[in-house]
Coordinates of C-alpha atoms in Angstrom, one line a residue:
X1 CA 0.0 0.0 0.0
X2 CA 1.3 3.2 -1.2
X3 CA -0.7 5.9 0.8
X4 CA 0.6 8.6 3.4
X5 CA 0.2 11.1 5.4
X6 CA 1.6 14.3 5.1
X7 CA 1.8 16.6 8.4
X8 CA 4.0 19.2 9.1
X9 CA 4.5 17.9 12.5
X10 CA 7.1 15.5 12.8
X11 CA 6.9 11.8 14.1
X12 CA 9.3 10.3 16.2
X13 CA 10.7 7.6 13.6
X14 CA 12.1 5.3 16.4
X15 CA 10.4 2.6 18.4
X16 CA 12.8 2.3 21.4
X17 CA 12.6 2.7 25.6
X18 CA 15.4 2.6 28.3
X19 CA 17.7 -0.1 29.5
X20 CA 20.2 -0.6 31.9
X21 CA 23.0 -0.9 29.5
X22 CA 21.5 2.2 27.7
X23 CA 22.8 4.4 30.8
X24 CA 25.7 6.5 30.6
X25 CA 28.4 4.2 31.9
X26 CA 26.4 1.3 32.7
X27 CA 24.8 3.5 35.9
X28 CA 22.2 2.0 37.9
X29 CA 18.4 2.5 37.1
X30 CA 16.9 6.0 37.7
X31 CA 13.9 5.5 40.5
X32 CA 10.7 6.7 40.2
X33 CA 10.2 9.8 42.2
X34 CA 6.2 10.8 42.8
X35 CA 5.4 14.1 40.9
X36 CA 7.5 13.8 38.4
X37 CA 5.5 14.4 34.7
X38 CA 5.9 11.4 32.0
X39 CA 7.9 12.7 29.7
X40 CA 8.1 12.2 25.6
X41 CA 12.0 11.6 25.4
X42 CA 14.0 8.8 26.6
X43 CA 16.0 9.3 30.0
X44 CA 13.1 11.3 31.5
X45 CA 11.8 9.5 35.0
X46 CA 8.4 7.9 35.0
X47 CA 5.9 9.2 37.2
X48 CA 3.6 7.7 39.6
X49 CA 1.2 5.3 39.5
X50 CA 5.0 3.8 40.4
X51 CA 5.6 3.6 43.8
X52 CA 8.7 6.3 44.6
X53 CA 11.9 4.6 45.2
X54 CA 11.0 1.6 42.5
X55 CA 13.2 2.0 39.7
X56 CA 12.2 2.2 36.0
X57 CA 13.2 -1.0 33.7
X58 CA 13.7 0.3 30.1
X59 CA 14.3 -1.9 27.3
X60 CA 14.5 -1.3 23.8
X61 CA 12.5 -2.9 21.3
X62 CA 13.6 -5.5 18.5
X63 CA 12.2 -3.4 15.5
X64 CA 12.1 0.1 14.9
X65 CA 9.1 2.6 14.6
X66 CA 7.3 5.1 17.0
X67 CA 7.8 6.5 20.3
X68 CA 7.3 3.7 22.6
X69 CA 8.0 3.7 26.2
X70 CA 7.3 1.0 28.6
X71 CA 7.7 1.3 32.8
X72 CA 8.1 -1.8 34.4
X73 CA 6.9 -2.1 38.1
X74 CA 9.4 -4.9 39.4
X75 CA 7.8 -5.7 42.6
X76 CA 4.3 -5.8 41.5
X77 CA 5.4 -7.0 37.7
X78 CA 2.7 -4.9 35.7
X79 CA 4.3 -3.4 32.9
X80 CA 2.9 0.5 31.7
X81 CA 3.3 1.3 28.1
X82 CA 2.5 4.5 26.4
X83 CA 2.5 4.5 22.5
X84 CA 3.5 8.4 21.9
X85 CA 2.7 8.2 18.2
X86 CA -0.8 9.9 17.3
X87 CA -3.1 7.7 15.5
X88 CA -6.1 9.1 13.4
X89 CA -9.4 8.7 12.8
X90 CA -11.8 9.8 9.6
X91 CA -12.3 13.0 11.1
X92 CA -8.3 13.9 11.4
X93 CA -7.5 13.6 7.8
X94 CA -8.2 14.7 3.8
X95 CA -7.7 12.9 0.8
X96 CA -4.9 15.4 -1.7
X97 CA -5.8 15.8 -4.8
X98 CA -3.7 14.4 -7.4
X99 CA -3.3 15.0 -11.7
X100 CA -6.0 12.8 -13.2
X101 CA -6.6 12.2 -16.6
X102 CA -10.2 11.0 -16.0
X103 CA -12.9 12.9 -17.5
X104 CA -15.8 11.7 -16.3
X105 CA -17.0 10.2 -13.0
X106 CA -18.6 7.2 -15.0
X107 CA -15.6 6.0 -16.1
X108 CA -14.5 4.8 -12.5
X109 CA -15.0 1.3 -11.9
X110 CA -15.5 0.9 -8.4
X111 CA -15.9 -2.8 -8.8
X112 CA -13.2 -5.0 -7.1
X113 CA -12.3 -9.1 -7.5
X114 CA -10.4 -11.0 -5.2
X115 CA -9.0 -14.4 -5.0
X116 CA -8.8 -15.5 -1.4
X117 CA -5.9 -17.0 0.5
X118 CA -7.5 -20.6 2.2
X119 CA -11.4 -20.4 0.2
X120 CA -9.9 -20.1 -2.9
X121 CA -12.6 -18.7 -4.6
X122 CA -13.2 -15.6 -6.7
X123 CA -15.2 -12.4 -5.3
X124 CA -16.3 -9.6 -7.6
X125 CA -18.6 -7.0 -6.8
X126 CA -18.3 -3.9 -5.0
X127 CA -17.1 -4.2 -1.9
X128 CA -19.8 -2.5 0.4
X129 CA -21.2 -4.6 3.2
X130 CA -24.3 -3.8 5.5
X131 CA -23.4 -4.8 8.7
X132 CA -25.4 -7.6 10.9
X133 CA -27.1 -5.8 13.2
X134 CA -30.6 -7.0 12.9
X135 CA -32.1 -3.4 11.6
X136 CA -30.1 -3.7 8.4
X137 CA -28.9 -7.3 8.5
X138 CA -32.2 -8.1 6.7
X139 CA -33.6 -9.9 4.0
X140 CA -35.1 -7.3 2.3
X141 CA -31.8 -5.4 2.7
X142 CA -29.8 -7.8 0.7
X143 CA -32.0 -8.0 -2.1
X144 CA -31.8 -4.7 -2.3
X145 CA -27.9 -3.9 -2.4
X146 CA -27.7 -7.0 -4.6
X147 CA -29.3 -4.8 -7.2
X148 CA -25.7 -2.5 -7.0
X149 CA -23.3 -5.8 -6.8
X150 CA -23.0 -4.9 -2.8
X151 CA -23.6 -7.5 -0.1
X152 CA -25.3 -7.9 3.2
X153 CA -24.6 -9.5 6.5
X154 CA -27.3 -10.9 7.6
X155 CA -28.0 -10.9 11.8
X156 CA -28.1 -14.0 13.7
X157 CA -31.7 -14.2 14.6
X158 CA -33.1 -15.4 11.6
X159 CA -34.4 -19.2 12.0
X160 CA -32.9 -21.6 10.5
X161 CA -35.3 -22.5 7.5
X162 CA -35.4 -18.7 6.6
X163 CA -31.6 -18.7 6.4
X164 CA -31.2 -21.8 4.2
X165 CA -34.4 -20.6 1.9
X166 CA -32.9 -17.3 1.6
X167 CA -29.7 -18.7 0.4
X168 CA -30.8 -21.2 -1.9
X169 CA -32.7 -19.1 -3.8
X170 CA -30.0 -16.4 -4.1
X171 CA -28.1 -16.6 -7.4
X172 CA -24.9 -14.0 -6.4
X173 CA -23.5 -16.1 -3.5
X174 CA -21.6 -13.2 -2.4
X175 CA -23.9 -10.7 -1.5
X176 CA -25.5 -12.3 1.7
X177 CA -22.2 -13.5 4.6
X178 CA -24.2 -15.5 7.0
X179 CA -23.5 -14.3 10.2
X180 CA -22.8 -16.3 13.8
X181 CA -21.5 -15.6 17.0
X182 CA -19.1 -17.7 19.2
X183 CA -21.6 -19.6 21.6
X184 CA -22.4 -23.0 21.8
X185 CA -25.9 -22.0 21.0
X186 CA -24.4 -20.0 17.4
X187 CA -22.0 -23.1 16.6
X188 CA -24.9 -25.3 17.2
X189 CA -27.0 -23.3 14.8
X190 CA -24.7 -22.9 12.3
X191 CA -23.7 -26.7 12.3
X192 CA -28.0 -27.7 11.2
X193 CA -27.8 -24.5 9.0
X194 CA -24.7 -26.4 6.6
X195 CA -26.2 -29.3 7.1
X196 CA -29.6 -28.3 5.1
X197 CA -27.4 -25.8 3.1
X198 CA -25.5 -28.7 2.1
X199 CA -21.1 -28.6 1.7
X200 CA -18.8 -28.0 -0.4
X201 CA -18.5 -26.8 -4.1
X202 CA -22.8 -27.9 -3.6
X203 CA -23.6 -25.4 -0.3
X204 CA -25.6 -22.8 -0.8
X205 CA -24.1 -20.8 1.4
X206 CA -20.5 -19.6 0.7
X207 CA -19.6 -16.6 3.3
X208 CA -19.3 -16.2 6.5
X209 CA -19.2 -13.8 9.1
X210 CA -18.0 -14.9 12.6
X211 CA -18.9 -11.8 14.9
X212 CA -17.6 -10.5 18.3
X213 CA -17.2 -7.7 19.8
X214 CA -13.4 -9.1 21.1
X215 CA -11.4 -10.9 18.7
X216 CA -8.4 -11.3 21.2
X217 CA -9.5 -14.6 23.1
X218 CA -8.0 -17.6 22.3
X219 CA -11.1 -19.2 22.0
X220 CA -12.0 -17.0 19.1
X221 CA -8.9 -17.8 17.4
X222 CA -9.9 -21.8 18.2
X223 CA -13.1 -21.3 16.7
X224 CA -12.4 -19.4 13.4
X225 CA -9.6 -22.3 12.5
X226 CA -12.2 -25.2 13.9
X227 CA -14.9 -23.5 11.4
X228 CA -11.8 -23.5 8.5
X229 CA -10.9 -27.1 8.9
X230 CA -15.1 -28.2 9.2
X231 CA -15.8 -26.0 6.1
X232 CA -12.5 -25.4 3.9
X233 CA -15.0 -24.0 0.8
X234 CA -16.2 -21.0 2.8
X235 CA -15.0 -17.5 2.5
X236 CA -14.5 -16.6 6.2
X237 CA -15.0 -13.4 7.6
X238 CA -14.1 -13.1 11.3
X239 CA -13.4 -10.2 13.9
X240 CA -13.3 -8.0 15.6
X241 CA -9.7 -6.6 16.0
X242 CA -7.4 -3.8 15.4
X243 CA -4.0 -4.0 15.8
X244 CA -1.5 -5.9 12.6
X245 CA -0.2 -8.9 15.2
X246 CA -4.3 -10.1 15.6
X247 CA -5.0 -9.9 12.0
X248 CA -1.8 -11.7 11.3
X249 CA -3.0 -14.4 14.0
X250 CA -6.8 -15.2 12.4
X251 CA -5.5 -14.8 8.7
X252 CA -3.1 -17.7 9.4
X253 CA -6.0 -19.4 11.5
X254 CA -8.2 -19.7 8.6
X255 CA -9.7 -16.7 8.4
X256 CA -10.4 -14.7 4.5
X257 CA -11.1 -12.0 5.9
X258 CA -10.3 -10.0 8.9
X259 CA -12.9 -7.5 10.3
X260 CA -11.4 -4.2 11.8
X261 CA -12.7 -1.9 13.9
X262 CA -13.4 -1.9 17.5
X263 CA -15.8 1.0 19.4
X264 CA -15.8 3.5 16.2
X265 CA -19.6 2.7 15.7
X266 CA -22.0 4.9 15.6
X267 CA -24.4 3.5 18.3
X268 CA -21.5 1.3 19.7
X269 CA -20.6 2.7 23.6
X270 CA -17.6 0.1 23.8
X271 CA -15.1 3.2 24.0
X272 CA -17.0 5.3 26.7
X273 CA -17.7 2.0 29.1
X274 CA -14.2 1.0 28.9
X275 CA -11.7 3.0 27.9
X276 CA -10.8 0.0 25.1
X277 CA -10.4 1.5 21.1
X278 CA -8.5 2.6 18.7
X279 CA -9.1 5.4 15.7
X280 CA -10.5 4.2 13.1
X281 CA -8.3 5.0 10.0
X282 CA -5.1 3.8 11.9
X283 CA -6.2 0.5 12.3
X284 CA -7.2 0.3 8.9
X285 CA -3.9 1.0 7.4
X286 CA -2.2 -1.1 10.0
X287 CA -4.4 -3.8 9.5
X288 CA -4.0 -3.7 5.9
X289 CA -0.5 -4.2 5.9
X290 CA -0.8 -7.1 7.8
X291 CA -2.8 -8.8 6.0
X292 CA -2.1 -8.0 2.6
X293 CA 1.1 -9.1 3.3
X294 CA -0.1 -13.1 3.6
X295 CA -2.3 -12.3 0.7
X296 CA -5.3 -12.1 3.1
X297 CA -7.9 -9.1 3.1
X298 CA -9.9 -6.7 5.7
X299 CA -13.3 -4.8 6.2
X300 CA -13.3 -1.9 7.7
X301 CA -16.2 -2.1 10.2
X302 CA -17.4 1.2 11.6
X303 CA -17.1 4.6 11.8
X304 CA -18.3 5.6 8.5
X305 CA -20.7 8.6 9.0
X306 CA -20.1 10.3 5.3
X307 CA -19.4 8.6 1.7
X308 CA -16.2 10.8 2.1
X309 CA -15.3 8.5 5.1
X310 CA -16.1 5.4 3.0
X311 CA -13.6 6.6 -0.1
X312 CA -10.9 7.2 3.0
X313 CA -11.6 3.5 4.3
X314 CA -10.7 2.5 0.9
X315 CA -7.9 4.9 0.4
X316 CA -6.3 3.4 3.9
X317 CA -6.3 0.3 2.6
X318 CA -9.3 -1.2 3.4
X319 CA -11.0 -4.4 0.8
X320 CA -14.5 -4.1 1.9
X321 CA -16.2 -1.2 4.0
X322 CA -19.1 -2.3 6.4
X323 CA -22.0 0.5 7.0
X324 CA -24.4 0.2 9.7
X325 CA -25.7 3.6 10.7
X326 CA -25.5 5.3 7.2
X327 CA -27.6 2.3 5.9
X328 CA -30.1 2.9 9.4
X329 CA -33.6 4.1 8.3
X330 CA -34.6 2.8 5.2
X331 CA -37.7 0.7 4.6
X332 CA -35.4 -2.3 4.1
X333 CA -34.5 -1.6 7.6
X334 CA -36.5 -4.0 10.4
X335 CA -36.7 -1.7 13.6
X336 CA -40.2 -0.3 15.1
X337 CA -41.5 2.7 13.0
X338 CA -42.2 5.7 15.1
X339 CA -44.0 9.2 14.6
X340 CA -43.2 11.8 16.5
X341 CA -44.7 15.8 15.7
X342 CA -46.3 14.3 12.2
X343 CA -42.5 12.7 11.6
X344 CA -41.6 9.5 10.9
X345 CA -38.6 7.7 12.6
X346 CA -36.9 4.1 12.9
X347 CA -35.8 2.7 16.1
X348 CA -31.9 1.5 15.6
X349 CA -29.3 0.6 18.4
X350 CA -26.2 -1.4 18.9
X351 CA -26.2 -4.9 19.7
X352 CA -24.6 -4.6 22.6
X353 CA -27.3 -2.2 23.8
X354 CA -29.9 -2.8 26.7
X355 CA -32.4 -2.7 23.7
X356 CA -30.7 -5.6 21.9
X357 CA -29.8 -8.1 25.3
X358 CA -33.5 -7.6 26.2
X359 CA -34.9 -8.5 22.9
X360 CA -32.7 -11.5 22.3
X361 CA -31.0 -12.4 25.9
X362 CA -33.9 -11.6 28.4
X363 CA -31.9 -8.1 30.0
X364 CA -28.0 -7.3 30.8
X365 CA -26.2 -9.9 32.7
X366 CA -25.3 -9.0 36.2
X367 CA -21.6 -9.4 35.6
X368 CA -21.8 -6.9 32.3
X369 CA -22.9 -3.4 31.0
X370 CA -24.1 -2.4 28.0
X371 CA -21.9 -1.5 25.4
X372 CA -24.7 0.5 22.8
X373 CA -27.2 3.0 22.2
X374 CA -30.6 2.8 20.8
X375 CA -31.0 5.9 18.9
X376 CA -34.0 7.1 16.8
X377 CA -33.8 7.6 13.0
X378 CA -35.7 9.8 10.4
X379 CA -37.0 7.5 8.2
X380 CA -35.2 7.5 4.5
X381 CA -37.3 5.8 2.6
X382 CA -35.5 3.4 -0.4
X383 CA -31.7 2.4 0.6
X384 CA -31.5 3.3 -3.5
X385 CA -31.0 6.8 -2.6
X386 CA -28.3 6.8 -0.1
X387 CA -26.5 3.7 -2.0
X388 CA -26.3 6.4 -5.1
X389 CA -24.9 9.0 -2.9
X390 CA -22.2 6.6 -1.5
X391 CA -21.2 5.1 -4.9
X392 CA -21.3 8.5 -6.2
X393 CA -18.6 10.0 -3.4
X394 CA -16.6 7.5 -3.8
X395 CA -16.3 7.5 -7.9
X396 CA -16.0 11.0 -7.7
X397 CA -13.2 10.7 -4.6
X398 CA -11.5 8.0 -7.3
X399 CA -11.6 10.8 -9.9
X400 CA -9.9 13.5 -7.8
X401 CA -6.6 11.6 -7.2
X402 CA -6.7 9.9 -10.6
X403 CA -7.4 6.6 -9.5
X404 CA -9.5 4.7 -12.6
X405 CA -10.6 1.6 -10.7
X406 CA -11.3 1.4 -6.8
X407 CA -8.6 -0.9 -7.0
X408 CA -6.2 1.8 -7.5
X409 CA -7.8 4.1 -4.8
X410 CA -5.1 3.2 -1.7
X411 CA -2.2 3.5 -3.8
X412 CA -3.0 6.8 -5.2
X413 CA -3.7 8.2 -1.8
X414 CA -1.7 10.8 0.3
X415 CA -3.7 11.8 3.7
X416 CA -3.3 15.2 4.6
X417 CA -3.5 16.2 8.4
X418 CA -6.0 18.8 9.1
X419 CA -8.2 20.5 12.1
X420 CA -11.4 21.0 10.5
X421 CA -13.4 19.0 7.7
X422 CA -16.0 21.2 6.3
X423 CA -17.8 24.6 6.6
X424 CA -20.4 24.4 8.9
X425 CA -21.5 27.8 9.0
X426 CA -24.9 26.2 7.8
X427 CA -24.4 22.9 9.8
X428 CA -27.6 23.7 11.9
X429 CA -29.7 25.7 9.5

């Protein structure tokens, strides 16, 4: 991947924090002394939550990159890190335009194919998913992005026999991923759904998408290679995660592609309740790397709010871009209709949210919170509309850098750092 980011503040360009042997003539480690400020250069002392008097373990790390630094507490052993580099989101960054010699938005082929590392199979459509939430994760929803060559993920609380009829009778077998959690009650589901679906070259189902909100357990990672080994014809989709060393780990467990994105959503409360993220665009160019490097592929779940944030998915990198919110209102959408002053709206909230867990779960667990929002939305009417306006941003984004296929998109992209997207002298009006 070609893109960059262009800033005129400078990054630190080595990854590296203190060690013994680093000291001037071998001398002993500083200490930690309370009311000292954390400081951005190496040799500075740490500051509490150290106890004073502990000293400060430094070590430098193997490869190079950002400003790292690491305190180790050797009595309690819990290591501190802080990553110093700045990571960005949609919001922090513009796409530069570049010389183009297109003349015309129509000719921009946002299409994409893609071979796929364990499947094998060939994708090709463009690469816009609705996300599996179960107010766009609908039937109704699919058929309709089908129309454009875009697929659907369909939620997880569709019966059995409407999941296998759906499928059979759906000719593009890429624009419906069926979608399951990591439960015994989901891999008990999904086992009766392939049996009726029928395997191999034969099934009529051929993507996947294993959900969860944390793809860092091991018994994730256990499930997503048990599902590859069961089921080596289906395109696997599993996540979610956001850092290169986890999308390394599922791409080499079996998994096609890796699902990025954790707390950027728009009725997602993952990063308020606990602290736990990471922006949006950064992970997606990490990520990317990654996996393009063992020939395996992401979706950049989340965070979209604009088709401008959709073209910079792509532009970071991203394969496929997964929408919930900005496909949230439509009359494809499932969701309770309500009209408020002579308006109509559509319920839509997280699946994490109290809204969701009481619908499908009974209530929140004693031992959890909720991690979503239910929100209402102004009913849209047809998805058609809004599914022009995002294919149209994100030709014309392709046209502004030069880029003649969506293919071409991340490697004709240079970010540019900036403090404010738009005019919004109007915003309100």
């Amino acid at each position: 991947m070609q893109n960059s980011i262009a800033s005129g503040v400078p990054l630190p360009e080595r990854r590296f924090v203190k060690t013994h042997a680093m000291t001037k003539h071998n001398a002993p480690p500083r200490t930690a002394r309370a009311g000292r400020a954390i400081g951005a250069t190496p040799g500075r002392t740490m500051a509490a939550p150290l106890a004073a008097g502990c000293p400060i373990i430094w070590q430098r790390r193997a490869r190079p990159g950002p400003g790292v630094f690491s305190a180790h507490h050797p009595v309690q052993g819990i290591p501190m890190r802080i990553e110093t580099e700045v990571r960005l989101d949609f919001k922090d960054v513009l796409i530069r335009p570049k010389r183009s010699t297109l003349s015309t938005r129509s000719n921009v082929d946002i299409s994409r194919e893609f071979r796929f590392l364990h499947a094998k199979g060939e994708y090709h459509g463009v690469p816009i998913v609705a996300a599996n939430m179960d107010t766009t994760g609908t039937f109704e929803m699919a058929r309709a992005l089908d129309a454009f060559e875009m697929s659907t993920a369909l939620h997880k609380h569709h019966t059995v026999d409407e999941v296998v009829a759906f499928f059979r009778a759906l000719e593009r077998k890429s624009a419906a991923f069926y979608s399951m959690g990591i439960g015994a009650a989901d891999d008990d589901k999904f086992g009766r759904v392939m049996a009726a679906a029928g395997t191999g070259a034969d099934s009529a189902i051929r993507y996947v998408c294993i959900d969860v909100a944390n793809g860092y357990t091991e018994g994730f990672v256990r499930l997503v290679a048990k599902i590859r080994e069961r089921h080596p014809h289906l395109v696997i989709m599993a996540g979610n995660v956001v850092t290169g060393e986890m999308t390394e780990e599922l791409i080499l467990s079996g998994a096609d592609i890796v699902k990025v994105g954790i707390g950027p959503g728009s009725v997602c409360t993952t990063r308020t309740m606990t602290g736990v993220g990471y922006p949006q665009l950064s992970a997606i160019i990490e990520c990317a790397d990654a996996a393009h490097g063992l020939e395996g592929h992401i979706c950049a779940d989340g965070g979209c709010a604009t088709p401008g944030d959709v073209a910079k998915a792509f532009g970071g990198g991203a394969d496929f871009v997964m929408l919930g919110g900005m496909f949230a209102g439509h009359d494809e959408c499932a969701g309770e209709v309500v009209e408020r002053d002579g308006r109509k709206y559509r319920r839509f909230y997280g699946m994490s949210s109290k809204a969701a867990m009481e619908k499908y779960a009974g209530g929140v667990a004693k031992y959890r919170a909720a991690e979503g929002k239910e929100v209402l939305v102004p009913h849209r009417g047809p998805v058609a509309g809004t599914v022009q306006e995002i294919l149209g941003g994100v030709r014309s984004a392709c046209t502004y850098v030069g880029a003649r296929r969506l293919r071409e998109l991340s490697k004709r992209t240079t970010f540019v750092r900036v403090s404010q997207q738009a005019n919004e002298v109007f915003a309100r009006a």
